GROMACS .gro file of C-alpha atoms in nm:
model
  268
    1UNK     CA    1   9.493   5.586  15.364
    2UNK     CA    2   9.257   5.665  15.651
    3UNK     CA    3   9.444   5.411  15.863
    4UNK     CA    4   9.754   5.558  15.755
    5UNK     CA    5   9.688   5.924  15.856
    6UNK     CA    6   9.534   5.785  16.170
    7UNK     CA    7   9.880   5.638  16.261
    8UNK     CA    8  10.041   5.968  16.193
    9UNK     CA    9   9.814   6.152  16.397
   10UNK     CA   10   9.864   5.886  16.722
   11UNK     CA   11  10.217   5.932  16.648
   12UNK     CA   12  10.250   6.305  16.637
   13UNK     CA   13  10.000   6.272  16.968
   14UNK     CA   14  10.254   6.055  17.108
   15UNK     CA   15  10.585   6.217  17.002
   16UNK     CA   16  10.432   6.529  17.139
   17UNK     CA   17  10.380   6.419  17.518
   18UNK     CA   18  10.721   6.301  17.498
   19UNK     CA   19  10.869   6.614  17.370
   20UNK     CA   20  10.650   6.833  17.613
   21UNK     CA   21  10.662   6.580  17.944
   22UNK     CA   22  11.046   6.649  17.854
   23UNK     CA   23  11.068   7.022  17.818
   24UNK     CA   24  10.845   7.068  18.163
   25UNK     CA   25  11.045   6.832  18.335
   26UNK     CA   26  11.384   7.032  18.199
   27UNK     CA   27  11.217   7.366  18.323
   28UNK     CA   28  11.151   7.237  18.663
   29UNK     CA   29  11.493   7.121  18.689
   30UNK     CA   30  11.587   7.438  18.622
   31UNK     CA   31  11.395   7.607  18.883
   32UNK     CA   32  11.477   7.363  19.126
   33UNK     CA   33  11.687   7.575  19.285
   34UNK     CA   34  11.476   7.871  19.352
   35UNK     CA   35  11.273   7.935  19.645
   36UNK     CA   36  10.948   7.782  19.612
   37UNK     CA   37  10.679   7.972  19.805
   38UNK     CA   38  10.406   8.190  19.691
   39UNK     CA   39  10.278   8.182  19.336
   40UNK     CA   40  10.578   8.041  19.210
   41UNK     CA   41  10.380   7.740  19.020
   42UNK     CA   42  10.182   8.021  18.787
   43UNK     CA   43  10.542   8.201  18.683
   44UNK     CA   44  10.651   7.886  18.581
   45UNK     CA   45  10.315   7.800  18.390
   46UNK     CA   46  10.337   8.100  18.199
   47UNK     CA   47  10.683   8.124  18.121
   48UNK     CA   48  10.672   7.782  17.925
   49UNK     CA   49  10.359   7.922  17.716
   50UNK     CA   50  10.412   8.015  17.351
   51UNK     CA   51  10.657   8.344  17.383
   52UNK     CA   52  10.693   8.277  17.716
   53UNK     CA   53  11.051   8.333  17.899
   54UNK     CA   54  11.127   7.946  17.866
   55UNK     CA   55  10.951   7.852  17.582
   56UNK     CA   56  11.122   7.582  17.317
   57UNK     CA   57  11.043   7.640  16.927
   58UNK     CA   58  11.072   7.304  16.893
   59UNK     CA   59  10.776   7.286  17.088
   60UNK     CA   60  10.636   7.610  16.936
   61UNK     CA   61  10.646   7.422  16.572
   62UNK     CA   62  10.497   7.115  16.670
   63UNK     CA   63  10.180   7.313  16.858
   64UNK     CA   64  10.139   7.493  16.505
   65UNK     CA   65  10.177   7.135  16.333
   66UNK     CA   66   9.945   6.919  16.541
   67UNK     CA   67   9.655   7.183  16.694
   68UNK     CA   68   9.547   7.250  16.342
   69UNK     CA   69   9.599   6.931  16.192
   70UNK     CA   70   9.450   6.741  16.411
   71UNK     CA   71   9.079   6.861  16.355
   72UNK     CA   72   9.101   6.939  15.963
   73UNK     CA   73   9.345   6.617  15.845
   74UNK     CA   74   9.095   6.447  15.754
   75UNK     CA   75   8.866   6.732  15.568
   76UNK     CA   76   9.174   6.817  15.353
   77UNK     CA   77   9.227   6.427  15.307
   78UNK     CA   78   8.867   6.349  15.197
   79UNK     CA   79   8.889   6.698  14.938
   80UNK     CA   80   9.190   6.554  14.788
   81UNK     CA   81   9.114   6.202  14.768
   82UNK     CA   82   8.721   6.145  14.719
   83UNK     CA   83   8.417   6.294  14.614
   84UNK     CA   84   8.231   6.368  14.966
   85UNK     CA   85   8.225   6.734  15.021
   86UNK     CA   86   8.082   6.669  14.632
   87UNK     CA   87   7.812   6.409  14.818
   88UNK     CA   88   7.717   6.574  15.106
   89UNK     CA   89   7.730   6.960  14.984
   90UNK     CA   90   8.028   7.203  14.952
   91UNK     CA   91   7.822   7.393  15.227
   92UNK     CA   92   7.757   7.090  15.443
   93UNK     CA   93   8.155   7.001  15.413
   94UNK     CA   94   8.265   7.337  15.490
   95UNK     CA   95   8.126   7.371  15.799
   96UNK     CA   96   8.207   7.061  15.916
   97UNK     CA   97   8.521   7.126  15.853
   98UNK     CA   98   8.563   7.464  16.050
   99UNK     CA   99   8.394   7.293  16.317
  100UNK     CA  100   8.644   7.046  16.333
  101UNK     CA  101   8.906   7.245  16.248
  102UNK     CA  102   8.846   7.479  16.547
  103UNK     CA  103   8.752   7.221  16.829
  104UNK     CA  104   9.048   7.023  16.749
  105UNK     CA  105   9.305   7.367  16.814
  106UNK     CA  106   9.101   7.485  17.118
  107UNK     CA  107   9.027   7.112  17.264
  108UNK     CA  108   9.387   6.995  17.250
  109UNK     CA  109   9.520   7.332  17.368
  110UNK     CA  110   9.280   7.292  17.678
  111UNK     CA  111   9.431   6.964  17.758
  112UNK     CA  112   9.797   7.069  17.697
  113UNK     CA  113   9.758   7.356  17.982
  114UNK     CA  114   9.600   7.118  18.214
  115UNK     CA  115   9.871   6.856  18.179
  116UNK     CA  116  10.151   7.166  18.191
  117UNK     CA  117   9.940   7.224  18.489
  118UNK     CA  118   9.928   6.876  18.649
  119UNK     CA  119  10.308   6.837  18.629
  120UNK     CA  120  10.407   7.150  18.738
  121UNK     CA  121  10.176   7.115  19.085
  122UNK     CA  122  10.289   6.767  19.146
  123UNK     CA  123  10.631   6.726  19.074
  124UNK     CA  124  10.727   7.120  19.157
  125UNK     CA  125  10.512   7.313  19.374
  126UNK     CA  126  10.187   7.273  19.442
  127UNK     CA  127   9.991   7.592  19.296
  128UNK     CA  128   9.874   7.874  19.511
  129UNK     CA  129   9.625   8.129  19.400
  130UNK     CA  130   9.675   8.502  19.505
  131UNK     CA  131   9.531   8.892  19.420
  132UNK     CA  132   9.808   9.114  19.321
  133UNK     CA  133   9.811   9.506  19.325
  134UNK     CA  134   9.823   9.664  19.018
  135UNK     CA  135  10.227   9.770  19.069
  136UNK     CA  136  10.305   9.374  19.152
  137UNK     CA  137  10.148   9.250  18.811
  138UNK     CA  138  10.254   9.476  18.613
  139UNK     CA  139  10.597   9.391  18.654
  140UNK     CA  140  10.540   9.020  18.645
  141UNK     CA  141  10.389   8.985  18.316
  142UNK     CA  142  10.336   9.207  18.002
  143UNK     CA  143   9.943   9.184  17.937
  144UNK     CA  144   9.757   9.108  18.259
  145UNK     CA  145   9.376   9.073  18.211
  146UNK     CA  146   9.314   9.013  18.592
  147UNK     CA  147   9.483   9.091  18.918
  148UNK     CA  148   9.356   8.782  19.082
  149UNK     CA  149   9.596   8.467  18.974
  150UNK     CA  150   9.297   8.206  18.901
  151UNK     CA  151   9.148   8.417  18.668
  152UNK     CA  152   9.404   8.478  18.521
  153UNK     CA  153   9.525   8.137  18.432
  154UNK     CA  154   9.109   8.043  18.358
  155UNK     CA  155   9.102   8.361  18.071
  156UNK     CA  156   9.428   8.249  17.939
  157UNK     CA  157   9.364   7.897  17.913
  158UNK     CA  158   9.033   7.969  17.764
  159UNK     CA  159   9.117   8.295  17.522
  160UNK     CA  160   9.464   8.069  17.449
  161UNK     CA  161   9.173   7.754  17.329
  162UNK     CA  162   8.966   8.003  17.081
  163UNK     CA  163   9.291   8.148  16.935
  164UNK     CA  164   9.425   7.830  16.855
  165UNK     CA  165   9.060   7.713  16.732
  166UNK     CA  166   9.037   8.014  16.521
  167UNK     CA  167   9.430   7.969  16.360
  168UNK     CA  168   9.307   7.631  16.289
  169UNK     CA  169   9.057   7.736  16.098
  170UNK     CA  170   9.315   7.958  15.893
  171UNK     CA  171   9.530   7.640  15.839
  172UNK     CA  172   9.241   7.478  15.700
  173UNK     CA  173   9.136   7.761  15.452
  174UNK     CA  174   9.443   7.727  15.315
  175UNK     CA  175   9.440   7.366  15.304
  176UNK     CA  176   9.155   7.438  15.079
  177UNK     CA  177   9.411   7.509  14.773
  178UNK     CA  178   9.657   7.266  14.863
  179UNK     CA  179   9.619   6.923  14.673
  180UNK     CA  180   9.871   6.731  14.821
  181UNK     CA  181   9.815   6.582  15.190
  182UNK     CA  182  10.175   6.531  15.220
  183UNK     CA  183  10.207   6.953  15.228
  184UNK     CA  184   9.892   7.033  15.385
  185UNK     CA  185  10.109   6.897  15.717
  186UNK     CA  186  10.320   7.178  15.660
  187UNK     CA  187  10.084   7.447  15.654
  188UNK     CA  188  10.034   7.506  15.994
  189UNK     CA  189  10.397   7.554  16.116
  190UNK     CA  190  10.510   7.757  15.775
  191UNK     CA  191  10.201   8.021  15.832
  192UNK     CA  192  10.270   8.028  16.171
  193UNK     CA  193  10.604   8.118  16.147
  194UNK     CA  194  10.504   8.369  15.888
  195UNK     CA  195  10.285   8.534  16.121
  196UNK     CA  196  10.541   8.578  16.367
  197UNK     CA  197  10.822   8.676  16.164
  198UNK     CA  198  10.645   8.932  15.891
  199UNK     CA  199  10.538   9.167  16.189
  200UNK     CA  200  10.925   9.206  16.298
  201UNK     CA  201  10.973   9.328  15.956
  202UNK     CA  202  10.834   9.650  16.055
  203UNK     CA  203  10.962   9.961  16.208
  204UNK     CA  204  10.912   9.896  16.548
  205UNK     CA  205  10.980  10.273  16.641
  206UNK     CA  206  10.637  10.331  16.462
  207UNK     CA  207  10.365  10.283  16.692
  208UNK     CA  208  10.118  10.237  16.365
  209UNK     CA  209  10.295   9.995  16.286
  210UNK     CA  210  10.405   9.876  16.620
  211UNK     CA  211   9.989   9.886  16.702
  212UNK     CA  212   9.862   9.737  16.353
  213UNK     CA  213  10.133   9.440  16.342
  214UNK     CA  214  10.057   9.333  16.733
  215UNK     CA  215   9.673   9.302  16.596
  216UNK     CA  216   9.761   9.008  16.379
  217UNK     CA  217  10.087   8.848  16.514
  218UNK     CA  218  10.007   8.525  16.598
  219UNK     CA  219  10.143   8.509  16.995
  220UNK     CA  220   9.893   8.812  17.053
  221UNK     CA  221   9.561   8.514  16.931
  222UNK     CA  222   9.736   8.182  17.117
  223UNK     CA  223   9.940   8.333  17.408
  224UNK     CA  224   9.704   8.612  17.471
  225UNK     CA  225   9.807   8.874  17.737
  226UNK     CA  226  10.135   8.693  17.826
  227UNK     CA  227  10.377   8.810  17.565
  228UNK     CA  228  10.634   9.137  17.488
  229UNK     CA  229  10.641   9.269  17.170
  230UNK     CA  230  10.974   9.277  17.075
  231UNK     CA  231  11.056   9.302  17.438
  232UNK     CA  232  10.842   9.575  17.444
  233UNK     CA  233  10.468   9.594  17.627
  234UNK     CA  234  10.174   9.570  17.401
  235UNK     CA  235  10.104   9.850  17.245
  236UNK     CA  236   9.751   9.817  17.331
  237UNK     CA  237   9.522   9.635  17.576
  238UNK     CA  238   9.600   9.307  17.514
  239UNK     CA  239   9.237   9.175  17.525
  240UNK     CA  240   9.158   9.456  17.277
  241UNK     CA  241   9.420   9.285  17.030
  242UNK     CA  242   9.324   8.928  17.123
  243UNK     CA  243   8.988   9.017  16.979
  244UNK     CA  244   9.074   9.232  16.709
  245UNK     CA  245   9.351   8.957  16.592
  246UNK     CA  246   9.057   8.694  16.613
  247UNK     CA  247   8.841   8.907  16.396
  248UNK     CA  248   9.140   8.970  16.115
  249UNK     CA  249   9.198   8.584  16.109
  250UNK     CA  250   8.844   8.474  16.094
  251UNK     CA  251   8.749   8.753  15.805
  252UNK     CA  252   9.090   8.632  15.590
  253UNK     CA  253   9.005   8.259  15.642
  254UNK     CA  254   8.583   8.323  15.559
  255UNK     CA  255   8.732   8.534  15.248
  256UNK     CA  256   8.958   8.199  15.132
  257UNK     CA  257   8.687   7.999  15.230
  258UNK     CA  258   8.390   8.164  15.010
  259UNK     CA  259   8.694   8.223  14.707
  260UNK     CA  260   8.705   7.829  14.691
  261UNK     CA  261   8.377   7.797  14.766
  262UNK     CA  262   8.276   7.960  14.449
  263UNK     CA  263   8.536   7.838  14.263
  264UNK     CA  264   8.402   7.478  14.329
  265UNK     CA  265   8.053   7.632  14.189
  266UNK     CA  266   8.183   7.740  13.890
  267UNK     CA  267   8.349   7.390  13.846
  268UNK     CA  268   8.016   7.214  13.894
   0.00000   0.00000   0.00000
């Protein structure tokens, strides 16, 4: 079975860099046409991210699929078909597994931007790194963090890496009461899409609501600072929110966490 969910993994991996080495190359073509000067390269980066102005849910669903199963698989696989979190510790096995669970989201979003990166510079235009006054920005995209383009796409890259670390760790929380591998897949994409829709429920007229939903919808944690809110600016600061959402994700997926954990307890 380990062999077996190795084999998905390589081939979700694999269908992946097809998919995305696809989409990039689509988006290019499309901006083939346009001038390319100036910081043209970093529009395009940021308008394929999660929310952005070209981005694919195809793409979308299979980020929310593979960055959180890749690192906790195997920790939901092992719960469900041995006795080694029994072995080694409930404790011991938790922690491993929100370890795992978060370097596998933040590592593999990491590499994604740098290979979003790598194509974009050499087979569009190469990227050029500029300061912007505060009028240019703000009309470029909705939740700057820095006027100076480099640092920008560092704090995004990096702040994209712990949200998708921390989400994973949500996934795998919930894994925690699944007991069939086969659905634990599933997880990922069908609380993803959760936390995207449910928010959109809302009045957005409110700003309470407006300001409380755009604390825990999911594009404000992955795509941090590059995203409308129902083609509206963030309500708040969007760094404000990116921590605030990391802190309401963390604190649900410790609460699931510690419910199981006890639960187990009471079993033994």
């Amino acid at each position: 079975m380990l062999k077996k969910s190795k084999k998905i993994i390589l081939a979700i991996l694999s269908l992946y860099l097809i998919i995305l080495t696809l989409y990039i190359f689509t988006v290019i073509n499309e901006y083939s046409g346009l001038n390319k000067q100036g910081n043209i390269s970093i529009n395009l980066f940021f308008s394929i991210q999660d929310s952005g102005a070209d981005d694919n849910i195809v793409i979308i669903i299979v980020r929310m699929l593979l960055f959180t199963f890749l690192g906790s698989g195997l920790f939901i696989y092992l719960k469900n078909s041995s006795f080694v979190h029994q072995r080694t510790g409930y404790l011991v096995f938790l922690q491993k597994g929100m370890i795992n669970s978060f370097l596998g989201g933040a590592v593999i979003s990491i590499l994604t931007n740098l290979y979003e990166m790598f194509l974009i510079n050499w087979f569009y235009f190469p990227f050029i790194y500029k300061s912007h006054d505060y009028e240019m920005l703000s009309g470029m995209r909705p939740g700057y963090f820095t006027t100076n383009d480099l640092l920008e796409i560092i704090l995004f890259i990096i702040l994209a890496a712990i949200g998708w670390g921390i989400f994973s760790i949500l996934v795998f929380s919930v894994g925690l009461f699944v007991q069939k591998n086969a659905l634990y897949i599933a997880v990922g994409p069908i609380l993803g899409l959760i936390l995207i829709l449910l928010p959109i429920l809302g009045n957005m007229n409110n700003i309470v609501w407006r300001t409380f939903s755009f604390s825990w919808f999911l594009y404000t944690l992955v795509a941090p600072g590059q995203t409308t809110f129902m083609s509206q600016r963030p309500p708040i600061n969007s760094l404000v929110a990116f921590l605030l959402a990391g802190v309401i994700y963390l604190a649900v997926a410790l609460l699931l966490i510690n419910l199981w954990y006890r639960r187990k307890q009471h079993e033994g």
